[in-house]
Amino acid sequence: MLHIAKNLVQLKSTLRSTHSIVFAPDLLAIENNTLASILNGVPALIVTTKSVNSLYGSKLRRYLAARTPTLDYRIFVLSCEESSKTIDNVLAICEQAAMFNLKRRSRIVAMGGGVCTDLCGFAAAIYCRGVSHIKIPTTLLGIVDAGIGIKNGVNVGSNKNKLGTFYPPEYSILDPSFINTLDNRQIRCGMAESIKIALVSDRELFEIIENDGVELINSRFVDPWASAEAVVRQSAIRMLEQLNKNLHEVNDYARAVDLGHTFSPYLESISQYTLPHGEAVAIDMGISVLIGRSLGLLREDTAGRILSLIRNLGLPLYYSAMDPVELWRSLDLIRAHRDGRLNLVVPTDIGTYAFVDDLSSIGLNGLMALVVELREQNGEFDRHRAMVP
Amino acid sequence: MLHIAKNLVQLKSTLRSTHSIVFAPDLLAIENNTLASILNGVPALIVTTKSVNSLYGSKLRRYLAARTPTLDYRIFVLSCEESSKTIDNVLAICEQAAMFNLKRRSRIVAMGGGVCTDLCGFAAAIYCRGVSHIKIPTTLLGIVDAGIGIKNGVNVGSNKNKLGTFYPPEYSILDPSFINTLDNRQIRCGMAESIKIALVSDRELFEIIENDGVELINSRFVDPWASAEAVVRQSAIRMLEQLNKNLHEVNDYARAVDLGHTFSPYLESISQYTLPHGEAVAIDMGISVLIGRSLGLLREDTAGRILSLIRNLGLPLYYSAMDPVELWRSLDLIRAHRDGRLNLVVPTDIGTYAFVDDLSSIGLNGLMALVVELREQNGEFDRHRAMVP
């Protein structure tokens, strides 16, 4: 719409996009037509990680080769550690796309964890002023969280995701069978995000994780299959419902999915990113739960139930290097990042939450006491389960 | 909107934006409140070029200083040649933004030519996953064309605009008084884009340029003032109307504003970008006009009238290094870029146009003849006006 006045012309524009999230168990099974039918007719640069390539590369190549020449693709293998989340790797993907002679009607396909899907989303957003992209997350964390969002980013020095875009994928393809080759710690980290989304939106999902979470981790999401499917499906759908409320974050920065993501940036930072994201989220949820209890927003027994689940799944509630004074100070950075408001998400029951801006009634002393309590709970847990956070 | 089915969830999203184009003569006059009121309340990194800084830097600083401390800004001066259109300069702008501690609610302001506005638009699109940006074009070409579009881009090697985004500015601020310090050749190049938009959409604008174009160039858009204003305003509005039809180029690549932009990439390329964009557009329009005449789409006298205007304004119709065989071959690249169709825009009268896909009835021989005709017309013109293309 163009509005023309004397000294002012306004062009109001609308950009529409459709992001399809496809549940496709055994995606690379030779008889599964899902991926082939999606890739058909559009040239694709498929980017995968060294570790995914070593596990699934030959299966992927066999799958695609069975459909050649109908599929037009090139595979690019890229090392995808957290330290690989750089603009240089985004440009390396663009360079591959150019060497493959990709034009505007083409796709970049990410098959990997969060770093891979972030790099590919960013590359797709800027190559030829934007091409389509597809995310095939291969970690549980990717399947239930990072792989279905529309944000991407790279780090600049110690600034996490300082550069990036909001850029909806055309498809996210979710296949729980990739979880088979994850180690337990990675699976637990993904479960932390599932607990997060359950806590803010889905009591039933929480109870599935309570009942079958340990078995799911031990069986690597094979048994019980119905619960494995439910966790993947429900986590993804609930996440999408939350994102859908404010997809481009243009309204405000009060987002339920930020449960577990207020203290965790500090924790990850002091660990120099050796503390996995999901574990940092688990600790952050522990703190948030106790803050909710302290403020009278969450019942004592419910708080205990949530902490028990986190511990039972083998996730930490405490990180030895964390300093309550620094933790308290780190909230200023979060406030700045969220446009001046803290928007701390605290559960008020299983499936409901509140935003808290003012922690002055808790204060640094209260926070210290909470941290001590979490250390004790975690310590007990360590003795029982020989876990090292 | 979230549609949930068994194996498929679709998230349909809409991103809205409002791009305000403000006509603001004498923007930097101390009593002009336009820029101050726009900048008020939002931190801004103002990026300007070395040449604009030497001409307007002190005026800009005086203007802003008169409003300090209500304005929160930092000025960054960057060399902005065509060779500066690199991802490294985009990152340099982002680095300045980070050093200035800009958060998501902030702005990057470009005051300069097309390279500056492109670099800033790109930086704004990726810094903190997207901040607002403002374009203040200081060239006539920027005012009537590049400064009001939503595309940005940088070159990768010889690939023009290989990386970039569609990213609407929040404001474009158009001030014809910047034209005062342009040299004649730059002004003529801007006029080429005005002729382009007039040819496809506005007979009245074409006639204003016919009547007053030479005087406008010689007076640097001071006399006649009514015509100067009309050329800026009408060119910008017509351009916006055209862009508005297909802002993100998601429909197709048949765009009226591509008149003059089919053969010109080849011309710019063989000149190694020493041939200014506007002159390449003028030559391309000359070829397109003669193709229209050859195909019987454009009357002979109208074709002559258009070529006369181009010549009278001191714009070339011919470039000595151009090779009809290569020109013909270059169309394949354009077809690939436009998703398989040539979509050559040819005028069918003053203010109307057609798309041509098939040049086989003209062929290479016909194109050669057209080029010879343009060389002769240009040569005559060179002898009369001592112009060197």
Short mmCIF file of N, CA and C in Angstrom, two decimals, chain B residues 80-179:
data_model
loop_
_atom_site.label_atom_id
_atom_site.label_comp_id
_atom_site.label_asym_id
_atom_site.label_seq_id
_atom_site.Cartn_x
_atom_site.Cartn_y
_atom_site.Cartn_z
N CYS B 80 33.60 5.03 0.37
CA CYS B 80 32.52 4.30 -0.32
C CYS B 80 32.65 4.37 -1.83
N GLU B 81 33.67 3.73 -2.36
CA GLU B 81 33.77 3.52 -3.80
C GLU B 81 33.01 2.24 -4.15
N GLU B 82 32.85 1.96 -5.46
CA GLU B 82 32.25 0.67 -5.84
C GLU B 82 33.08 -0.48 -5.28
N SER B 83 34.41 -0.28 -5.23
CA SER B 83 35.29 -1.35 -4.70
C SER B 83 35.12 -1.51 -3.18
N SER B 84 34.43 -0.56 -2.54
CA SER B 84 34.19 -0.66 -1.09
C SER B 84 32.96 -1.51 -0.77
N LYS B 85 32.22 -1.93 -1.81
CA LYS B 85 30.99 -2.70 -1.57
C LYS B 85 31.33 -4.13 -1.22
N THR B 86 31.88 -4.32 -0.03
CA THR B 86 32.35 -5.64 0.39
C THR B 86 31.72 -6.01 1.73
N ILE B 87 31.72 -7.31 1.99
CA ILE B 87 31.21 -7.78 3.28
C ILE B 87 32.08 -7.24 4.42
N ASP B 88 33.37 -7.03 4.15
CA ASP B 88 34.25 -6.50 5.19
C ASP B 88 33.79 -5.13 5.66
N ASN B 89 33.31 -4.31 4.73
CA ASN B 89 32.83 -2.99 5.15
C ASN B 89 31.50 -3.07 5.88
N VAL B 90 30.67 -4.04 5.50
CA VAL B 90 29.44 -4.28 6.26
C VAL B 90 29.80 -4.62 7.71
N LEU B 91 30.79 -5.51 7.85
CA LEU B 91 31.21 -5.93 9.19
C LEU B 91 31.86 -4.77 9.95
N ALA B 92 32.56 -3.89 9.21
CA ALA B 92 33.17 -2.73 9.86
C ALA B 92 32.08 -1.82 10.45
N ILE B 93 30.97 -1.69 9.74
CA ILE B 93 29.85 -0.88 10.26
C ILE B 93 29.25 -1.56 11.49
N CYS B 94 29.09 -2.88 11.42
CA CYS B 94 28.56 -3.61 12.59
C CYS B 94 29.49 -3.47 13.79
N GLU B 95 30.78 -3.48 13.53
CA GLU B 95 31.76 -3.34 14.61
C GLU B 95 31.62 -1.96 15.27
N GLN B 96 31.44 -0.93 14.45
CA GLN B 96 31.22 0.41 15.00
C GLN B 96 29.95 0.43 15.85
N ALA B 97 28.91 -0.22 15.34
CA ALA B 97 27.63 -0.27 16.07
C ALA B 97 27.84 -0.94 17.42
N ALA B 98 28.64 -2.02 17.43
CA ALA B 98 28.90 -2.73 18.69
C ALA B 98 29.73 -1.87 19.63
N MET B 99 30.73 -1.16 19.07
CA MET B 99 31.55 -0.28 19.91
C MET B 99 30.72 0.85 20.50
N PHE B 100 29.71 1.28 19.76
CA PHE B 100 28.79 2.33 20.23
C PHE B 100 27.73 1.71 21.14
N ASN B 101 27.82 0.39 21.31
CA ASN B 101 26.93 -0.33 22.21
C ASN B 101 25.47 -0.28 21.77
N LEU B 102 25.24 -0.27 20.47
CA LEU B 102 23.86 -0.24 19.97
C LEU B 102 23.17 -1.56 20.25
N LYS B 103 21.93 -1.47 20.72
CA LYS B 103 21.09 -2.65 20.96
C LYS B 103 20.06 -2.75 19.82
N ARG B 104 19.07 -3.62 20.04
CA ARG B 104 18.13 -3.86 18.95
C ARG B 104 17.27 -2.66 18.61
N ARG B 105 16.94 -1.84 19.62
CA ARG B 105 16.17 -0.64 19.34
C ARG B 105 17.12 0.50 19.02
N SER B 106 17.66 0.47 17.84
CA SER B 106 18.61 1.50 17.45
C SER B 106 18.55 1.63 15.94
N ARG B 107 19.34 2.54 15.41
CA ARG B 107 19.28 2.78 13.98
C ARG B 107 20.66 2.96 13.38
N ILE B 108 20.79 2.51 12.15
CA ILE B 108 21.97 2.84 11.36
C ILE B 108 21.49 3.80 10.27
N VAL B 109 22.15 4.94 10.20
CA VAL B 109 21.74 5.99 9.26
C VAL B 109 22.82 6.12 8.19
N ALA B 110 22.44 5.98 6.94
CA ALA B 110 23.38 6.14 5.83
C ALA B 110 23.20 7.51 5.22
N MET B 111 24.26 8.30 5.17
CA MET B 111 24.21 9.57 4.44
C MET B 111 25.29 9.50 3.38
N GLY B 112 24.87 9.18 2.16
CA GLY B 112 25.85 9.03 1.10
C GLY B 112 25.21 8.50 -0.17
N GLY B 113 26.04 8.01 -1.07
CA GLY B 113 25.55 7.48 -2.34
C GLY B 113 25.09 6.04 -2.20
N GLY B 114 24.92 5.39 -3.33
CA GLY B 114 24.37 4.04 -3.35
C GLY B 114 25.22 3.01 -2.62
N VAL B 115 26.54 3.17 -2.67
CA VAL B 115 27.40 2.21 -1.97
C VAL B 115 27.18 2.33 -0.46
N CYS B 116 27.13 3.56 0.02
CA CYS B 116 26.93 3.80 1.45
C CYS B 116 25.57 3.27 1.91
N THR B 117 24.51 3.55 1.14
CA THR B 117 23.18 3.09 1.57
C THR B 117 23.08 1.57 1.48
N ASP B 118 23.77 0.97 0.51
CA ASP B 118 23.78 -0.50 0.42
C ASP B 118 24.50 -1.12 1.62
N LEU B 119 25.67 -0.59 1.93
CA LEU B 119 26.44 -1.16 3.05
C LEU B 119 25.66 -1.03 4.36
N CYS B 120 25.03 0.12 4.55
CA CYS B 120 24.29 0.35 5.80
C CYS B 120 23.03 -0.49 5.87
N GLY B 121 22.35 -0.63 4.74
CA GLY B 121 21.15 -1.47 4.74
C GLY B 121 21.49 -2.91 5.09
N PHE B 122 22.58 -3.39 4.55
CA PHE B 122 23.03 -4.76 4.82
C PHE B 122 23.42 -4.89 6.29
N ALA B 123 24.20 -3.95 6.79
CA ALA B 123 24.63 -4.00 8.19
C ALA B 123 23.41 -3.98 9.12
N ALA B 124 22.44 -3.11 8.81
CA ALA B 124 21.24 -3.02 9.65
C ALA B 124 20.46 -4.33 9.62
N ALA B 125 20.49 -5.02 8.49
CA ALA B 125 19.73 -6.27 8.35
C ALA B 125 20.30 -7.38 9.21
N ILE B 126 21.60 -7.33 9.52
CA ILE B 126 22.21 -8.45 10.25
C ILE B 126 22.68 -8.10 11.65
N TYR B 127 22.81 -6.81 11.98
CA TYR B 127 23.29 -6.45 13.31
C TYR B 127 22.19 -6.73 14.34
N CYS B 128 22.51 -7.50 15.37
CA CYS B 128 21.52 -7.89 16.38
C CYS B 128 20.27 -8.49 15.75
N ARG B 129 20.46 -9.23 14.67
CA ARG B 129 19.35 -9.83 13.90
C ARG B 129 18.40 -8.77 13.33
N GLY B 130 18.94 -7.58 13.08
CA GLY B 130 18.13 -6.57 12.40
C GLY B 130 17.79 -5.38 13.27
N VAL B 131 18.34 -4.23 12.90
CA VAL B 131 17.94 -2.97 13.53
C VAL B 131 17.37 -2.08 12.44
N SER B 132 16.79 -0.98 12.85
CA SER B 132 16.20 -0.05 11.90
C SER B 132 17.29 0.68 11.11
N HIS B 133 16.95 1.12 9.90
CA HIS B 133 17.90 1.98 9.21
C HIS B 133 17.22 3.07 8.41
N ILE B 134 18.00 4.11 8.18
CA ILE B 134 17.52 5.31 7.49
C ILE B 134 18.48 5.60 6.35
N LYS B 135 17.90 5.88 5.18
CA LYS B 135 18.75 6.24 4.04
C LYS B 135 18.60 7.72 3.74
N ILE B 136 19.72 8.41 3.69
CA ILE B 136 19.71 9.81 3.24
C ILE B 136 20.61 9.86 2.01
N PRO B 137 20.03 9.61 0.83
CA PRO B 137 20.87 9.59 -0.37
C PRO B 137 21.37 10.99 -0.71
N THR B 138 22.62 11.07 -1.11
CA THR B 138 23.21 12.37 -1.43
C THR B 138 23.54 12.52 -2.90
N THR B 139 23.18 11.49 -3.69
CA THR B 139 23.36 11.62 -5.14
C THR B 139 21.97 11.62 -5.77
N LEU B 140 21.88 12.19 -6.98
CA LEU B 140 20.58 12.19 -7.64
C LEU B 140 20.14 10.75 -7.91
N LEU B 141 21.08 9.90 -8.28
CA LEU B 141 20.75 8.50 -8.51
C LEU B 141 20.18 7.86 -7.24
N GLY B 142 20.76 8.19 -6.11
CA GLY B 142 20.25 7.67 -4.85
C GLY B 142 18.88 8.22 -4.53
N ILE B 143 18.68 9.51 -4.80
CA ILE B 143 17.42 10.16 -4.45
C ILE B 143 16.26 9.59 -5.27
N VAL B 144 16.51 9.33 -6.56
CA VAL B 144 15.40 8.89 -7.42
C VAL B 144 15.33 7.38 -7.58
N ASP B 145 16.34 6.65 -7.06
CA ASP B 145 16.36 5.22 -7.35
C ASP B 145 16.87 4.40 -6.15
N ALA B 146 18.19 4.32 -6.00
CA ALA B 146 18.76 3.37 -5.03
C ALA B 146 18.34 3.68 -3.59
N GLY B 147 18.14 4.96 -3.29
CA GLY B 147 17.87 5.34 -1.91
C GLY B 147 16.45 5.07 -1.45
N ILE B 148 15.58 4.70 -2.38
CA ILE B 148 14.20 4.45 -1.97
C ILE B 148 13.80 2.98 -2.12
N GLY B 149 14.73 2.16 -2.58
CA GLY B 149 14.44 0.73 -2.68
C GLY B 149 14.69 0.04 -1.35
N ILE B 150 14.40 -1.25 -1.30
CA ILE B 150 14.61 -2.00 -0.05
C ILE B 150 15.73 -3.02 -0.19
N LYS B 151 16.35 -3.08 -1.38
CA LYS B 151 17.41 -4.05 -1.59
C LYS B 151 18.76 -3.47 -1.18
N ASN B 152 19.63 -4.34 -0.69
CA ASN B 152 21.00 -3.93 -0.47
C ASN B 152 21.88 -5.07 -0.95
N GLY B 153 23.17 -4.83 -1.03
CA GLY B 153 24.03 -5.90 -1.50
C GLY B 153 25.49 -5.49 -1.50
N VAL B 154 26.34 -6.51 -1.49
CA VAL B 154 27.78 -6.28 -1.66
C VAL B 154 28.26 -7.21 -2.77
N ASN B 155 29.38 -6.84 -3.36
CA ASN B 155 29.96 -7.64 -4.43
C ASN B 155 30.87 -8.71 -3.84
N VAL B 156 30.94 -9.84 -4.52
CA VAL B 156 31.89 -10.88 -4.14
C VAL B 156 32.72 -11.14 -5.39
N GLY B 157 33.97 -10.67 -5.37
CA GLY B 157 34.77 -10.74 -6.58
C GLY B 157 34.08 -9.96 -7.67
N SER B 158 33.88 -10.59 -8.82
CA SER B 158 33.22 -9.88 -9.91
C SER B 158 31.70 -10.07 -9.88
N ASN B 159 31.19 -10.78 -8.89
CA ASN B 159 29.75 -11.00 -8.78
C ASN B 159 29.09 -9.83 -8.07
N LYS B 160 28.39 -8.99 -8.83
CA LYS B 160 27.75 -7.82 -8.23
C LYS B 160 26.58 -8.24 -7.34
N ASN B 161 26.51 -7.65 -6.18
CA ASN B 161 25.39 -7.88 -5.26
C ASN B 161 25.11 -9.35 -5.01
N LYS B 162 26.17 -10.15 -4.94
CA LYS B 162 25.98 -11.59 -4.75
C LYS B 162 25.41 -11.87 -3.36
N LEU B 163 25.80 -11.06 -2.39
CA LEU B 163 25.26 -11.20 -1.03
C LEU B 163 24.48 -9.92 -0.70
N GLY B 164 23.38 -10.10 0.00
CA GLY B 164 22.59 -8.94 0.39
C GLY B 164 21.25 -9.38 0.92
N THR B 165 20.38 -8.42 1.15
CA THR B 165 19.05 -8.76 1.67
C THR B 165 18.01 -7.82 1.07
N PHE B 166 16.76 -8.20 1.22
CA PHE B 166 15.64 -7.28 1.04
C PHE B 166 15.34 -6.79 2.45
N TYR B 167 15.49 -5.52 2.70
CA TYR B 167 15.33 -5.05 4.07
C TYR B 167 14.84 -3.60 4.03
N PRO B 168 13.55 -3.40 4.26
CA PRO B 168 12.99 -2.06 4.12
C PRO B 168 13.58 -1.08 5.13
N PRO B 169 13.99 0.10 4.67
CA PRO B 169 14.41 1.13 5.62
C PRO B 169 13.18 1.62 6.38
N GLU B 170 13.41 2.22 7.54
CA GLU B 170 12.31 2.87 8.24
C GLU B 170 12.01 4.22 7.55
N TYR B 171 13.05 4.92 7.16
CA TYR B 171 12.90 6.19 6.45
C TYR B 171 13.88 6.28 5.29
N SER B 172 13.41 6.93 4.21
CA SER B 172 14.33 7.51 3.24
C SER B 172 14.06 9.00 3.27
N ILE B 173 15.10 9.78 3.40
CA ILE B 173 14.92 11.23 3.48
C ILE B 173 15.55 11.84 2.23
N LEU B 174 14.71 12.50 1.42
CA LEU B 174 15.16 12.98 0.11
C LEU B 174 15.31 14.49 0.13
N ASP B 175 16.53 14.93 -0.08
CA ASP B 175 16.82 16.37 -0.06
C ASP B 175 17.55 16.74 -1.35
N PRO B 176 16.85 17.45 -2.29
CA PRO B 176 17.49 17.78 -3.56
C PRO B 176 18.68 18.72 -3.41
N SER B 177 18.81 19.38 -2.26
CA SER B 177 19.91 20.35 -2.16
C SER B 177 21.28 19.67 -2.16
N PHE B 178 21.31 18.36 -1.85
CA PHE B 178 22.59 17.65 -1.95
C PHE B 178 23.12 17.65 -3.40
N ILE B 179 22.19 17.80 -4.35
CA ILE B 179 22.59 17.74 -5.76
C ILE B 179 23.53 18.90 -6.12
#
